Amino acid sequence: METLFDIIDFVLADPLTLVLALATALGLAGLAVGGQWTMARMDVRRRTVRLTVEGAGSGHASDIPPARTTLAQFSLSVDRLFGEGDKAASKILRKQLVQAGYYGTNAPAIFLTIRVGAMLLLGIIGFTIGLLAEDDTTVLYMKLVGGAALGYFLPPIGLDRVISRRKDEHRSGFPDFLDLMIVCCEAGLSMEAAINRVCREMGDAYPSLAANLYFATLEIRAGRTVNDSLMNLSERLGIEEARTFATLLQQSAELGSSLVDSLKVYSEEMRNKRMMRAEEKATALPSKMVIPMIIFIFPILFIILLFPAYMKVKATGF
């Protein structure tokens, strides 16, 4: 026991030794996880080849359990450790990941793993920079805490940027989606067939919106009602227009009004909103250009205007 305490005191006494120990531990953990993952993939490939040789009709495929790599087990452990503590926070994180386009069941565990890994990595980098700069102990540990905090908050910021970009795409493509829905409904297609046709047409221009529409058609085929599928679509898209669209279809079905007329009115409203957003951005552009002009344009302009006068005064000797 005394030998163990002596080792801990030796590691904590020198900051460089502590950094090397942490880096070595992280490197060995990465090698172990990578080796286990590679071996598991090779094992899956060997079993796949054996089943292919034996034939698909032999009935042995169902006897083989699915492979679970060390990386997958680690992600599940992280999910149980951090994701199941607060159910409300876990649901919010799952919703944000779905809106960002990460639909896997282990997406929250992977996100939390990346967040913890970034916190440790940037903390070690900040600590190493402090050692190389030969800072005192207070500044050294401030850089350690600052790097760890930066690594902790960077993944949520990146996730928010991805969600914002996808929401902009959804808002831009939703009026076009409504116009195509009007054309399909007037041609006599059902709601499921119309959504399926529209998502194929919009795949190149709005891939995220088309993918979510395709998921809605899969839910309808699986037995969900159209209203439930569209409400789930609005949750995945994260925009108010999709939620209003689902409510509009539900009210049209309950009241027996014309679906095409309702879609035409709503499509016109969406186009007006898109035009208003564009005009709002154009109106705010001059105020946003003030700071770049002050920083980058005005100094150069002053130099160009005053430099000839400066050279003339310098030549005269005053």
PDB file of C-alpha atoms in Angstrom:
ATOM      1  CA  MET A   1       0.000   0.000   0.000  1.00  0.00           C
ATOM      2  CA  GLU A   2       2.877   2.394   0.827  1.00  0.00           C
ATOM      3  CA  THR A   3       4.437   1.623  -2.554  1.00  0.00           C
ATOM      4  CA  LEU A   4       1.173   2.565  -4.281  1.00  0.00           C
ATOM      5  CA  PHE A   5       1.035   5.871  -2.396  1.00  0.00           C
ATOM      6  CA  ASP A   6       4.670   6.548  -3.297  1.00  0.00           C
ATOM      7  CA  ILE A   7       3.868   6.017  -6.995  1.00  0.00           C
ATOM      8  CA  ILE A   8       0.844   8.355  -6.790  1.00  0.00           C
ATOM      9  CA  ASP A   9       2.938  11.034  -5.035  1.00  0.00           C
ATOM     10  CA  PHE A  10       5.648  10.705  -7.691  1.00  0.00           C
ATOM     11  CA  VAL A  11       3.136  11.099 -10.535  1.00  0.00           C
ATOM     12  CA  LEU A  12       1.375  14.078  -8.941  1.00  0.00           C
ATOM     13  CA  ALA A  13       4.605  15.817  -7.934  1.00  0.00           C
ATOM     14  CA  ASP A  14       5.734  16.519 -11.509  1.00  0.00           C
ATOM     15  CA  PRO A  15       3.110  17.950 -13.921  1.00  0.00           C
ATOM     16  CA  LEU A  16       4.986  16.589 -16.953  1.00  0.00           C
ATOM     17  CA  THR A  17       4.923  13.093 -15.507  1.00  0.00           C
ATOM     18  CA  LEU A  18       1.165  13.452 -14.938  1.00  0.00           C
ATOM     19  CA  VAL A  19       0.615  14.506 -18.567  1.00  0.00           C
ATOM     20  CA  LEU A  20       2.726  11.626 -19.875  1.00  0.00           C
ATOM     21  CA  ALA A  21       0.832   9.162 -17.684  1.00  0.00           C
ATOM     22  CA  LEU A  22      -2.546  10.434 -18.888  1.00  0.00           C
ATOM     23  CA  ALA A  23      -1.431  10.410 -22.531  1.00  0.00           C
ATOM     24  CA  THR A  24      -0.090   6.867 -22.179  1.00  0.00           C
ATOM     25  CA  ALA A  25      -3.330   5.678 -20.562  1.00  0.00           C
ATOM     26  CA  LEU A  26      -5.448   7.252 -23.295  1.00  0.00           C
ATOM     27  CA  GLY A  27      -3.219   5.800 -26.007  1.00  0.00           C
ATOM     28  CA  LEU A  28      -3.376   2.292 -24.528  1.00  0.00           C
ATOM     29  CA  ALA A  29      -7.162   2.549 -24.153  1.00  0.00           C
ATOM     30  CA  GLY A  30      -7.481   3.641 -27.783  1.00  0.00           C
ATOM     31  CA  LEU A  31      -5.286   0.766 -28.962  1.00  0.00           C
ATOM     32  CA  ALA A  32      -7.284  -1.732 -26.900  1.00  0.00           C
ATOM     33  CA  VAL A  33     -10.638  -0.491 -28.214  1.00  0.00           C
ATOM     34  CA  GLY A  34      -9.347  -0.376 -31.791  1.00  0.00           C
ATOM     35  CA  GLY A  35      -7.903  -3.878 -31.543  1.00  0.00           C
ATOM     36  CA  GLN A  36     -11.120  -5.309 -30.108  1.00  0.00           C
ATOM     37  CA  TRP A  37     -13.188  -3.553 -32.773  1.00  0.00           C
ATOM     38  CA  THR A  38     -10.952  -4.873 -35.564  1.00  0.00           C
ATOM     39  CA  MET A  39     -11.025  -8.421 -34.191  1.00  0.00           C
ATOM     40  CA  ALA A  40     -14.817  -8.302 -33.883  1.00  0.00           C
ATOM     41  CA  ARG A  41     -15.170  -7.135 -37.490  1.00  0.00           C
ATOM     42  CA  MET A  42     -12.852  -9.918 -38.688  1.00  0.00           C
ATOM     43  CA  ASP A  43     -14.890 -12.448 -36.703  1.00  0.00           C
ATOM     44  CA  VAL A  44     -18.129 -11.179 -38.287  1.00  0.00           C
ATOM     45  CA  ARG A  45     -16.590 -11.446 -41.755  1.00  0.00           C
ATOM     46  CA  ARG A  46     -15.391 -15.013 -41.112  1.00  0.00           C
ATOM     47  CA  ARG A  47     -18.831 -16.091 -39.936  1.00  0.00           C
ATOM     48  CA  THR A  48     -20.468 -14.368 -42.892  1.00  0.00           C
ATOM     49  CA  VAL A  49     -18.208 -16.219 -45.314  1.00  0.00           C
ATOM     50  CA  ARG A  50     -18.901 -19.531 -43.549  1.00  0.00           C
ATOM     51  CA  LEU A  51     -22.661 -18.987 -43.725  1.00  0.00           C
ATOM     52  CA  THR A  52     -22.398 -18.062 -47.387  1.00  0.00           C
ATOM     53  CA  VAL A  53     -20.495 -21.249 -48.140  1.00  0.00           C
ATOM     54  CA  GLU A  54     -22.879 -23.430 -46.134  1.00  0.00           C
ATOM     55  CA  GLY A  55     -25.912 -21.904 -47.837  1.00  0.00           C
ATOM     56  CA  ALA A  56     -28.672 -19.561 -46.801  1.00  0.00           C
ATOM     57  CA  GLY A  57     -31.233 -22.327 -46.361  1.00  0.00           C
ATOM     58  CA  SER A  58     -29.413 -24.240 -43.659  1.00  0.00           C
ATOM     59  CA  GLY A  59     -31.093 -22.248 -40.880  1.00  0.00           C
ATOM     60  CA  HIS A  60     -27.909 -21.496 -38.914  1.00  0.00           C
ATOM     61  CA  ALA A  61     -28.062 -17.719 -39.342  1.00  0.00           C
ATOM     62  CA  SER A  62     -30.554 -17.245 -36.533  1.00  0.00           C
ATOM     63  CA  ASP A  63     -28.356 -19.224 -34.113  1.00  0.00           C
ATOM     64  CA  ILE A  64     -25.512 -16.705 -34.296  1.00  0.00           C
ATOM     65  CA  PRO A  65     -25.927 -13.773 -31.898  1.00  0.00           C
ATOM     66  CA  PRO A  66     -25.159 -10.297 -33.192  1.00  0.00           C
ATOM     67  CA  ALA A  67     -21.603  -9.145 -32.624  1.00  0.00           C
ATOM     68  CA  ARG A  68     -21.106  -6.589 -29.877  1.00  0.00           C
ATOM     69  CA  THR A  69     -17.739  -4.901 -30.029  1.00  0.00           C
ATOM     70  CA  THR A  70     -15.935  -3.274 -27.152  1.00  0.00           C
ATOM     71  CA  LEU A  71     -16.673   0.131 -28.650  1.00  0.00           C
ATOM     72  CA  ALA A  72     -20.417  -0.589 -28.690  1.00  0.00           C
ATOM     73  CA  GLN A  73     -20.300  -1.861 -25.108  1.00  0.00           C
ATOM     74  CA  PHE A  74     -18.403   1.253 -24.064  1.00  0.00           C
ATOM     75  CA  SER A  75     -21.027   3.475 -25.736  1.00  0.00           C
ATOM     76  CA  LEU A  76     -23.801   1.622 -23.937  1.00  0.00           C
ATOM     77  CA  SER A  77     -21.944   2.022 -20.635  1.00  0.00           C
ATOM     78  CA  VAL A  78     -21.605   5.755 -21.231  1.00  0.00           C
ATOM     79  CA  ASP A  79     -25.301   5.948 -22.076  1.00  0.00           C
ATOM     80  CA  ARG A  80     -26.236   4.149 -18.860  1.00  0.00           C
ATOM     81  CA  LEU A  81     -23.867   6.328 -16.836  1.00  0.00           C
ATOM     82  CA  PHE A  82     -24.790   9.763 -18.232  1.00  0.00           C
ATOM     83  CA  GLY A  83     -27.977   9.317 -20.223  1.00  0.00           C
ATOM     84  CA  GLU A  84     -30.260   7.550 -17.769  1.00  0.00           C
ATOM     85  CA  GLY A  85     -29.741   9.910 -14.836  1.00  0.00           C
ATOM     86  CA  ASP A  86     -32.079  12.626 -16.044  1.00  0.00           C
ATOM     87  CA  LYS A  87     -34.848  11.329 -18.284  1.00  0.00           C
ATOM     88  CA  ALA A  88     -35.927  14.809 -19.380  1.00  0.00           C
ATOM     89  CA  ALA A  89     -32.386  15.782 -20.412  1.00  0.00           C
ATOM     90  CA  SER A  90     -31.983  12.454 -22.199  1.00  0.00           C
ATOM     91  CA  LYS A  91     -35.170  13.041 -24.185  1.00  0.00           C
ATOM     92  CA  ILE A  92     -34.051  16.565 -25.112  1.00  0.00           C
ATOM     93  CA  LEU A  93     -30.670  15.258 -26.282  1.00  0.00           C
ATOM     94  CA  ARG A  94     -32.325  12.505 -28.316  1.00  0.00           C
ATOM     95  CA  LYS A  95     -34.628  15.057 -29.949  1.00  0.00           C
ATOM     96  CA  GLN A  96     -31.718  17.358 -30.788  1.00  0.00           C
ATOM     97  CA  LEU A  97     -29.732  14.517 -32.331  1.00  0.00           C
ATOM     98  CA  VAL A  98     -32.709  13.465 -34.440  1.00  0.00           C
ATOM     99  CA  GLN A  99     -33.158  17.045 -35.641  1.00  0.00           C
ATOM    100  CA  ALA A 100     -29.449  17.122 -36.491  1.00  0.00           C
ATOM    101  CA  GLY A 101     -29.791  13.983 -38.621  1.00  0.00           C
ATOM    102  CA  TYR A 102     -28.373  11.340 -36.247  1.00  0.00           C
ATOM    103  CA  TYR A 103     -31.099   8.708 -36.017  1.00  0.00           C
ATOM    104  CA  GLY A 104     -29.164   5.776 -34.522  1.00  0.00           C
ATOM    105  CA  THR A 105     -30.188   4.297 -31.205  1.00  0.00           C
ATOM    106  CA  ASN A 106     -26.661   4.746 -29.844  1.00  0.00           C
ATOM    107  CA  ALA A 107     -26.348   8.359 -31.024  1.00  0.00           C
ATOM    108  CA  PRO A 108     -26.701   9.862 -27.489  1.00  0.00           C
ATOM    109  CA  ALA A 109     -24.006   7.531 -26.146  1.00  0.00           C
ATOM    110  CA  ILE A 110     -21.652   8.426 -29.008  1.00  0.00           C
ATOM    111  CA  PHE A 111     -22.315  12.139 -28.495  1.00  0.00           C
ATOM    112  CA  LEU A 112     -21.602  11.918 -24.770  1.00  0.00           C
ATOM    113  CA  THR A 113     -18.457   9.896 -25.485  1.00  0.00           C
ATOM    114  CA  ILE A 114     -17.252  12.562 -27.921  1.00  0.00           C
ATOM    115  CA  ARG A 115     -18.023  15.263 -25.368  1.00  0.00           C
ATOM    116  CA  VAL A 116     -16.081  13.563 -22.588  1.00  0.00           C
ATOM    117  CA  GLY A 117     -13.217  12.737 -24.970  1.00  0.00           C
ATOM    118  CA  ALA A 118     -13.010  16.339 -26.207  1.00  0.00           C
ATOM    119  CA  MET A 119     -13.005  17.581 -22.614  1.00  0.00           C
ATOM    120  CA  LEU A 120     -10.112  15.295 -21.676  1.00  0.00           C
ATOM    121  CA  LEU A 121      -8.156  15.937 -24.874  1.00  0.00           C
ATOM    122  CA  LEU A 122      -8.404  19.734 -24.791  1.00  0.00           C
ATOM    123  CA  GLY A 123      -7.699  19.747 -21.072  1.00  0.00           C
ATOM    124  CA  ILE A 124      -4.477  17.796 -21.659  1.00  0.00           C
ATOM    125  CA  ILE A 125      -3.567  20.098 -24.568  1.00  0.00           C
ATOM    126  CA  GLY A 126      -4.081  23.193 -22.411  1.00  0.00           C
ATOM    127  CA  PHE A 127      -2.046  21.618 -19.616  1.00  0.00           C
ATOM    128  CA  THR A 128       0.770  20.762 -22.043  1.00  0.00           C
ATOM    129  CA  ILE A 129       0.795  24.302 -23.453  1.00  0.00           C
ATOM    130  CA  GLY A 130       1.132  25.639 -19.922  1.00  0.00           C
ATOM    131  CA  LEU A 131       4.047  23.293 -19.256  1.00  0.00           C
ATOM    132  CA  LEU A 132       5.831  24.329 -22.438  1.00  0.00           C
ATOM    133  CA  ALA A 133       5.296  28.009 -21.575  1.00  0.00           C
ATOM    134  CA  GLU A 134       6.686  27.339 -18.066  1.00  0.00           C
ATOM    135  CA  ASP A 135       3.740  29.022 -16.365  1.00  0.00           C
ATOM    136  CA  ASP A 136       3.233  28.963 -12.649  1.00  0.00           C
ATOM    137  CA  THR A 137       0.923  26.470 -10.997  1.00  0.00           C
ATOM    138  CA  THR A 138      -2.145  28.729 -10.940  1.00  0.00           C
ATOM    139  CA  VAL A 139      -1.967  29.631 -14.636  1.00  0.00           C
ATOM    140  CA  LEU A 140      -1.142  26.017 -15.474  1.00  0.00           C
ATOM    141  CA  TYR A 141      -4.280  24.639 -13.880  1.00  0.00           C
ATOM    142  CA  MET A 142      -6.349  27.538 -15.252  1.00  0.00           C
ATOM    143  CA  LYS A 143      -5.318  26.437 -18.751  1.00  0.00           C
ATOM    144  CA  LEU A 144      -6.204  22.862 -17.826  1.00  0.00           C
ATOM    145  CA  VAL A 145      -9.691  23.871 -16.627  1.00  0.00           C
ATOM    146  CA  GLY A 146     -10.167  26.245 -19.572  1.00  0.00           C
ATOM    147  CA  GLY A 147      -9.279  23.559 -22.105  1.00  0.00           C
ATOM    148  CA  ALA A 148     -11.566  21.047 -20.393  1.00  0.00           C
ATOM    149  CA  ALA A 149     -14.436  23.563 -20.345  1.00  0.00           C
ATOM    150  CA  LEU A 150     -13.864  24.353 -24.020  1.00  0.00           C
ATOM    151  CA  GLY A 151     -13.975  20.655 -24.896  1.00  0.00           C
ATOM    152  CA  TYR A 152     -17.137  20.231 -22.841  1.00  0.00           C
ATOM    153  CA  PHE A 153     -19.050  23.063 -24.532  1.00  0.00           C
ATOM    154  CA  LEU A 154     -17.804  22.714 -28.132  1.00  0.00           C
ATOM    155  CA  PRO A 155     -19.867  19.603 -29.095  1.00  0.00           C
ATOM    156  CA  PRO A 156     -23.240  21.163 -28.070  1.00  0.00           C
ATOM    157  CA  ILE A 157     -22.354  24.348 -29.968  1.00  0.00           C
ATOM    158  CA  GLY A 158     -21.530  22.316 -33.070  1.00  0.00           C
ATOM    159  CA  LEU A 159     -24.745  20.336 -32.675  1.00  0.00           C
ATOM    160  CA  ASP A 160     -26.771  23.555 -32.449  1.00  0.00           C
ATOM    161  CA  ARG A 161     -25.144  24.867 -35.632  1.00  0.00           C
ATOM    162  CA  VAL A 162     -26.007  21.655 -37.492  1.00  0.00           C
ATOM    163  CA  ILE A 163     -29.615  21.854 -36.281  1.00  0.00           C
ATOM    164  CA  SER A 164     -29.876  25.512 -37.299  1.00  0.00           C
ATOM    165  CA  ARG A 165     -28.539  24.778 -40.777  1.00  0.00           C
ATOM    166  CA  ARG A 166     -30.969  21.899 -41.271  1.00  0.00           C
ATOM    167  CA  LYS A 167     -33.894  24.013 -40.025  1.00  0.00           C
ATOM    168  CA  ASP A 168     -33.032  26.690 -42.578  1.00  0.00           C
ATOM    169  CA  GLU A 169     -33.113  24.035 -45.280  1.00  0.00           C
ATOM    170  CA  HIS A 170     -36.478  22.744 -44.054  1.00  0.00           C
ATOM    171  CA  ARG A 171     -38.006  26.226 -43.989  1.00  0.00           C
ATOM    172  CA  SER A 172     -36.724  26.977 -47.476  1.00  0.00           C
ATOM    173  CA  GLY A 173     -38.039  23.744 -48.932  1.00  0.00           C
ATOM    174  CA  PHE A 174     -41.384  23.541 -47.176  1.00  0.00           C
ATOM    175  CA  PRO A 175     -43.281  25.861 -49.609  1.00  0.00           C
ATOM    176  CA  ASP A 176     -41.981  23.794 -52.533  1.00  0.00           C
ATOM    177  CA  PHE A 177     -43.122  20.668 -50.715  1.00  0.00           C
ATOM    178  CA  LEU A 178     -46.617  22.113 -50.354  1.00  0.00           C
ATOM    179  CA  ASP A 179     -46.770  23.068 -54.053  1.00  0.00           C
ATOM    180  CA  LEU A 180     -45.797  19.553 -55.097  1.00  0.00           C
ATOM    181  CA  MET A 181     -48.323  18.121 -52.646  1.00  0.00           C
ATOM    182  CA  ILE A 182     -51.036  20.234 -54.296  1.00  0.00           C
ATOM    183  CA  VAL A 183     -50.076  18.915 -57.734  1.00  0.00           C
ATOM    184  CA  CYS A 184     -50.067  15.304 -56.515  1.00  0.00           C
ATOM    185  CA  CYS A 185     -53.400  15.641 -54.696  1.00  0.00           C
ATOM    186  CA  GLU A 186     -55.018  17.233 -57.749  1.00  0.00           C
ATOM    187  CA  ALA A 187     -53.724  14.313 -59.816  1.00  0.00           C
ATOM    188  CA  GLY A 188     -55.659  11.899 -57.571  1.00  0.00           C
ATOM    189  CA  LEU A 189     -52.843  10.421 -55.471  1.00  0.00           C
ATOM    190  CA  SER A 190     -53.406   9.431 -51.876  1.00  0.00           C
ATOM    191  CA  MET A 191     -51.576  11.180 -49.061  1.00  0.00           C
ATOM    192  CA  GLU A 192     -48.983   8.401 -48.680  1.00  0.00           C
ATOM    193  CA  ALA A 193     -48.364   8.183 -52.421  1.00  0.00           C
ATOM    194  CA  ALA A 194     -48.160  11.980 -52.702  1.00  0.00           C
ATOM    195  CA  ILE A 195     -45.578  12.258 -49.907  1.00  0.00           C
ATOM    196  CA  ASN A 196     -43.572   9.388 -51.412  1.00  0.00           C
ATOM    197  CA  ARG A 197     -43.592  11.054 -54.827  1.00  0.00           C
ATOM    198  CA  VAL A 198     -42.651  14.461 -53.420  1.00  0.00           C
ATOM    199  CA  CYS A 199     -39.726  13.120 -51.389  1.00  0.00           C
ATOM    200  CA  ARG A 200     -38.299  11.516 -54.534  1.00  0.00           C
ATOM    201  CA  GLU A 201     -38.600  14.779 -56.441  1.00  0.00           C
ATOM    202  CA  MET A 202     -36.994  16.872 -53.670  1.00  0.00           C
ATOM    203  CA  GLY A 203     -34.052  14.572 -52.971  1.00  0.00           C
ATOM    204  CA  ASP A 204     -31.477  16.654 -54.848  1.00  0.00           C
ATOM    205  CA  ALA A 205     -32.579  20.137 -53.771  1.00  0.00           C
ATOM    206  CA  TYR A 206     -33.491  19.407 -50.130  1.00  0.00           C
ATOM    207  CA  PRO A 207     -31.954  16.062 -49.074  1.00  0.00           C
ATOM    208  CA  SER A 208     -32.694  16.424 -45.357  1.00  0.00           C
ATOM    209  CA  LEU A 209     -36.358  17.288 -45.921  1.00  0.00           C
ATOM    210  CA  ALA A 210     -36.707  14.445 -48.438  1.00  0.00           C
ATOM    211  CA  ALA A 211     -35.204  11.949 -45.987  1.00  0.00           C
ATOM    212  CA  ASN A 212     -37.624  12.959 -43.231  1.00  0.00           C
ATOM    213  CA  LEU A 213     -40.554  12.733 -45.632  1.00  0.00           C
ATOM    214  CA  TYR A 214     -39.438   9.242 -46.585  1.00  0.00           C
ATOM    215  CA  PHE A 215     -39.373   8.279 -42.900  1.00  0.00           C
ATOM    216  CA  ALA A 216     -42.958   9.524 -42.652  1.00  0.00           C
ATOM    217  CA  THR A 217     -44.016   7.233 -45.505  1.00  0.00           C
ATOM    218  CA  LEU A 218     -42.303   4.302 -43.785  1.00  0.00           C
ATOM    219  CA  GLU A 219     -44.235   5.021 -40.600  1.00  0.00           C
ATOM    220  CA  ILE A 220     -47.501   5.101 -42.545  1.00  0.00           C
ATOM    221  CA  ARG A 221     -46.662   1.761 -44.161  1.00  0.00           C
ATOM    222  CA  ALA A 222     -45.826   0.323 -40.735  1.00  0.00           C
ATOM    223  CA  GLY A 223     -49.370   1.062 -39.526  1.00  0.00           C
ATOM    224  CA  ARG A 224     -49.283   4.538 -38.037  1.00  0.00           C
ATOM    225  CA  THR A 225     -51.988   6.989 -38.942  1.00  0.00           C
ATOM    226  CA  VAL A 226     -51.228   9.881 -41.261  1.00  0.00           C
ATOM    227  CA  ASN A 227     -51.744  12.418 -38.459  1.00  0.00           C
ATOM    228  CA  ASP A 228     -49.333  10.644 -36.108  1.00  0.00           C
ATOM    229  CA  SER A 229     -46.739  10.288 -38.856  1.00  0.00           C
ATOM    230  CA  LEU A 230     -46.976  13.973 -39.728  1.00  0.00           C
ATOM    231  CA  MET A 231     -46.714  14.993 -36.076  1.00  0.00           C
ATOM    232  CA  ASN A 232     -43.561  12.869 -35.781  1.00  0.00           C
ATOM    233  CA  LEU A 233     -42.346  14.542 -38.979  1.00  0.00           C
ATOM    234  CA  SER A 234     -42.813  17.967 -37.398  1.00  0.00           C
ATOM    235  CA  GLU A 235     -40.827  16.846 -34.337  1.00  0.00           C
ATOM    236  CA  ARG A 236     -37.965  15.650 -36.544  1.00  0.00           C
ATOM    237  CA  LEU A 237     -37.961  18.793 -38.688  1.00  0.00           C
ATOM    238  CA  GLY A 238     -38.148  21.111 -35.689  1.00  0.00           C
ATOM    239  CA  ILE A 239     -40.022  23.903 -37.465  1.00  0.00           C
ATOM    240  CA  GLU A 240     -43.415  25.402 -36.735  1.00  0.00           C
ATOM    241  CA  GLU A 241     -44.521  25.134 -40.371  1.00  0.00           C
ATOM    242  CA  ALA A 242     -44.525  21.330 -40.273  1.00  0.00           C
ATOM    243  CA  ARG A 243     -46.546  21.267 -37.033  1.00  0.00           C
ATOM    244  CA  THR A 244     -49.089  23.648 -38.536  1.00  0.00           C
ATOM    245  CA  PHE A 245     -49.239  21.482 -41.648  1.00  0.00           C
ATOM    246  CA  ALA A 246     -50.060  18.385 -39.593  1.00  0.00           C
ATOM    247  CA  THR A 247     -52.754  20.287 -37.695  1.00  0.00           C
ATOM    248  CA  LEU A 248     -54.172  21.593 -40.978  1.00  0.00           C
ATOM    249  CA  LEU A 249     -54.549  18.109 -42.417  1.00  0.00           C
ATOM    250  CA  GLN A 250     -56.180  16.848 -39.229  1.00  0.00           C
ATOM    251  CA  GLN A 251     -58.704  19.679 -39.185  1.00  0.00           C
ATOM    252  CA  SER A 252     -59.445  19.251 -42.904  1.00  0.00           C
ATOM    253  CA  ALA A 253     -60.187  15.570 -42.338  1.00  0.00           C
ATOM    254  CA  GLU A 254     -62.389  16.265 -39.311  1.00  0.00           C
ATOM    255  CA  LEU A 255     -64.343  19.127 -40.887  1.00  0.00           C
ATOM    256  CA  GLY A 256     -64.566  17.603 -44.359  1.00  0.00           C
ATOM    257  CA  SER A 257     -63.154  20.647 -46.150  1.00  0.00           C
ATOM    258  CA  SER A 258     -61.236  20.515 -49.409  1.00  0.00           C
ATOM    259  CA  LEU A 259     -57.646  19.444 -48.815  1.00  0.00           C
ATOM    260  CA  VAL A 260     -56.371  21.027 -52.036  1.00  0.00           C
ATOM    261  CA  ASP A 261     -57.863  24.419 -51.193  1.00  0.00           C
ATOM    262  CA  SER A 262     -56.396  24.310 -47.700  1.00  0.00           C
ATOM    263  CA  LEU A 263     -52.983  23.416 -49.090  1.00  0.00           C
ATOM    264  CA  LYS A 264     -53.141  26.256 -51.611  1.00  0.00           C
ATOM    265  CA  VAL A 265     -53.901  28.817 -48.921  1.00  0.00           C
ATOM    266  CA  TYR A 266     -51.215  27.465 -46.618  1.00  0.00           C
ATOM    267  CA  SER A 267     -48.664  27.300 -49.444  1.00  0.00           C
ATOM    268  CA  GLU A 268     -49.267  30.948 -50.284  1.00  0.00           C
ATOM    269  CA  GLU A 269     -48.843  31.843 -46.631  1.00  0.00           C
ATOM    270  CA  MET A 270     -45.560  29.940 -46.454  1.00  0.00           C
ATOM    271  CA  ARG A 271     -44.245  31.734 -49.518  1.00  0.00           C
ATOM    272  CA  ASN A 272     -45.145  35.074 -47.993  1.00  0.00           C
ATOM    273  CA  LYS A 273     -43.301  34.131 -44.817  1.00  0.00           C
ATOM    274  CA  ARG A 274     -40.237  33.075 -46.797  1.00  0.00           C
ATOM    275  CA  MET A 275     -40.263  36.387 -48.646  1.00  0.00           C
ATOM    276  CA  MET A 276     -40.630  38.283 -45.360  1.00  0.00           C
ATOM    277  CA  ARG A 277     -37.615  36.419 -43.912  1.00  0.00           C
ATOM    278  CA  ALA A 278     -35.563  37.309 -46.983  1.00  0.00           C
ATOM    279  CA  GLU A 279     -36.604  40.982 -46.721  1.00  0.00           C
ATOM    280  CA  GLU A 280     -35.778  40.979 -43.006  1.00  0.00           C
ATOM    281  CA  LYS A 281     -32.285  39.663 -43.699  1.00  0.00           C
ATOM    282  CA  ALA A 282     -31.794  42.250 -46.461  1.00  0.00           C
ATOM    283  CA  THR A 283     -32.909  45.039 -44.115  1.00  0.00           C
ATOM    284  CA  ALA A 284     -30.519  43.905 -41.363  1.00  0.00           C
ATOM    285  CA  LEU A 285     -27.562  43.658 -43.742  1.00  0.00           C
ATOM    286  CA  PRO A 286     -26.427  47.348 -43.539  1.00  0.00           C
ATOM    287  CA  SER A 287     -26.280  47.279 -39.751  1.00  0.00           C
ATOM    288  CA  LYS A 288     -24.290  44.047 -39.858  1.00  0.00           C
ATOM    289  CA  MET A 289     -21.826  45.568 -42.322  1.00  0.00           C
ATOM    290  CA  VAL A 290     -20.915  48.452 -40.000  1.00  0.00           C
ATOM    291  CA  ILE A 291     -18.404  46.541 -37.880  1.00  0.00           C
ATOM    292  CA  PRO A 292     -16.542  44.936 -40.852  1.00  0.00           C
ATOM    293  CA  MET A 293     -16.372  48.325 -42.551  1.00  0.00           C
ATOM    294  CA  ILE A 294     -14.969  49.989 -39.424  1.00  0.00           C
ATOM    295  CA  ILE A 295     -12.376  47.256 -38.934  1.00  0.00           C
ATOM    296  CA  PHE A 296     -11.287  46.492 -42.508  1.00  0.00           C
ATOM    297  CA  ILE A 297     -12.370  49.295 -44.899  1.00  0.00           C
ATOM    298  CA  PHE A 298     -12.123  52.620 -43.028  1.00  0.00           C
ATOM    299  CA  PRO A 299      -8.458  52.201 -41.937  1.00  0.00           C
ATOM    300  CA  ILE A 300      -7.398  51.432 -45.510  1.00  0.00           C
ATOM    301  CA  LEU A 301      -9.425  54.378 -46.774  1.00  0.00           C
ATOM    302  CA  PHE A 302      -7.773  56.738 -44.274  1.00  0.00           C
ATOM    303  CA  ILE A 303      -4.325  55.472 -45.252  1.00  0.00           C
ATOM    304  CA  ILE A 304      -5.025  56.018 -48.960  1.00  0.00           C
ATOM    305  CA  LEU A 305      -6.353  59.534 -48.364  1.00  0.00           C
ATOM    306  CA  LEU A 306      -3.756  60.734 -45.841  1.00  0.00           C
ATOM    307  CA  PHE A 307      -0.630  59.007 -47.085  1.00  0.00           C
ATOM    308  CA  PRO A 308       0.042  61.477 -49.991  1.00  0.00           C
ATOM    309  CA  ALA A 309      -0.312  64.431 -47.630  1.00  0.00           C
ATOM    310  CA  TYR A 310       2.013  62.735 -45.148  1.00  0.00           C
ATOM    311  CA  MET A 311       4.655  62.142 -47.825  1.00  0.00           C
ATOM    312  CA  LYS A 312       4.408  65.759 -48.991  1.00  0.00           C
ATOM    313  CA  VAL A 313       4.804  67.102 -45.451  1.00  0.00           C
ATOM    314  CA  LYS A 314       7.734  64.754 -44.854  1.00  0.00           C
ATOM    315  CA  ALA A 315       9.426  65.919 -48.100  1.00  0.00           C
ATOM    316  CA  THR A 316       9.178  69.590 -47.106  1.00  0.00           C
ATOM    317  CA  GLY A 317      10.829  68.875 -43.786  1.00  0.00           C
ATOM    318  CA  PHE A 318       8.059  70.014 -41.449  1.00  0.00           C
TER     319      PHE A 318
END
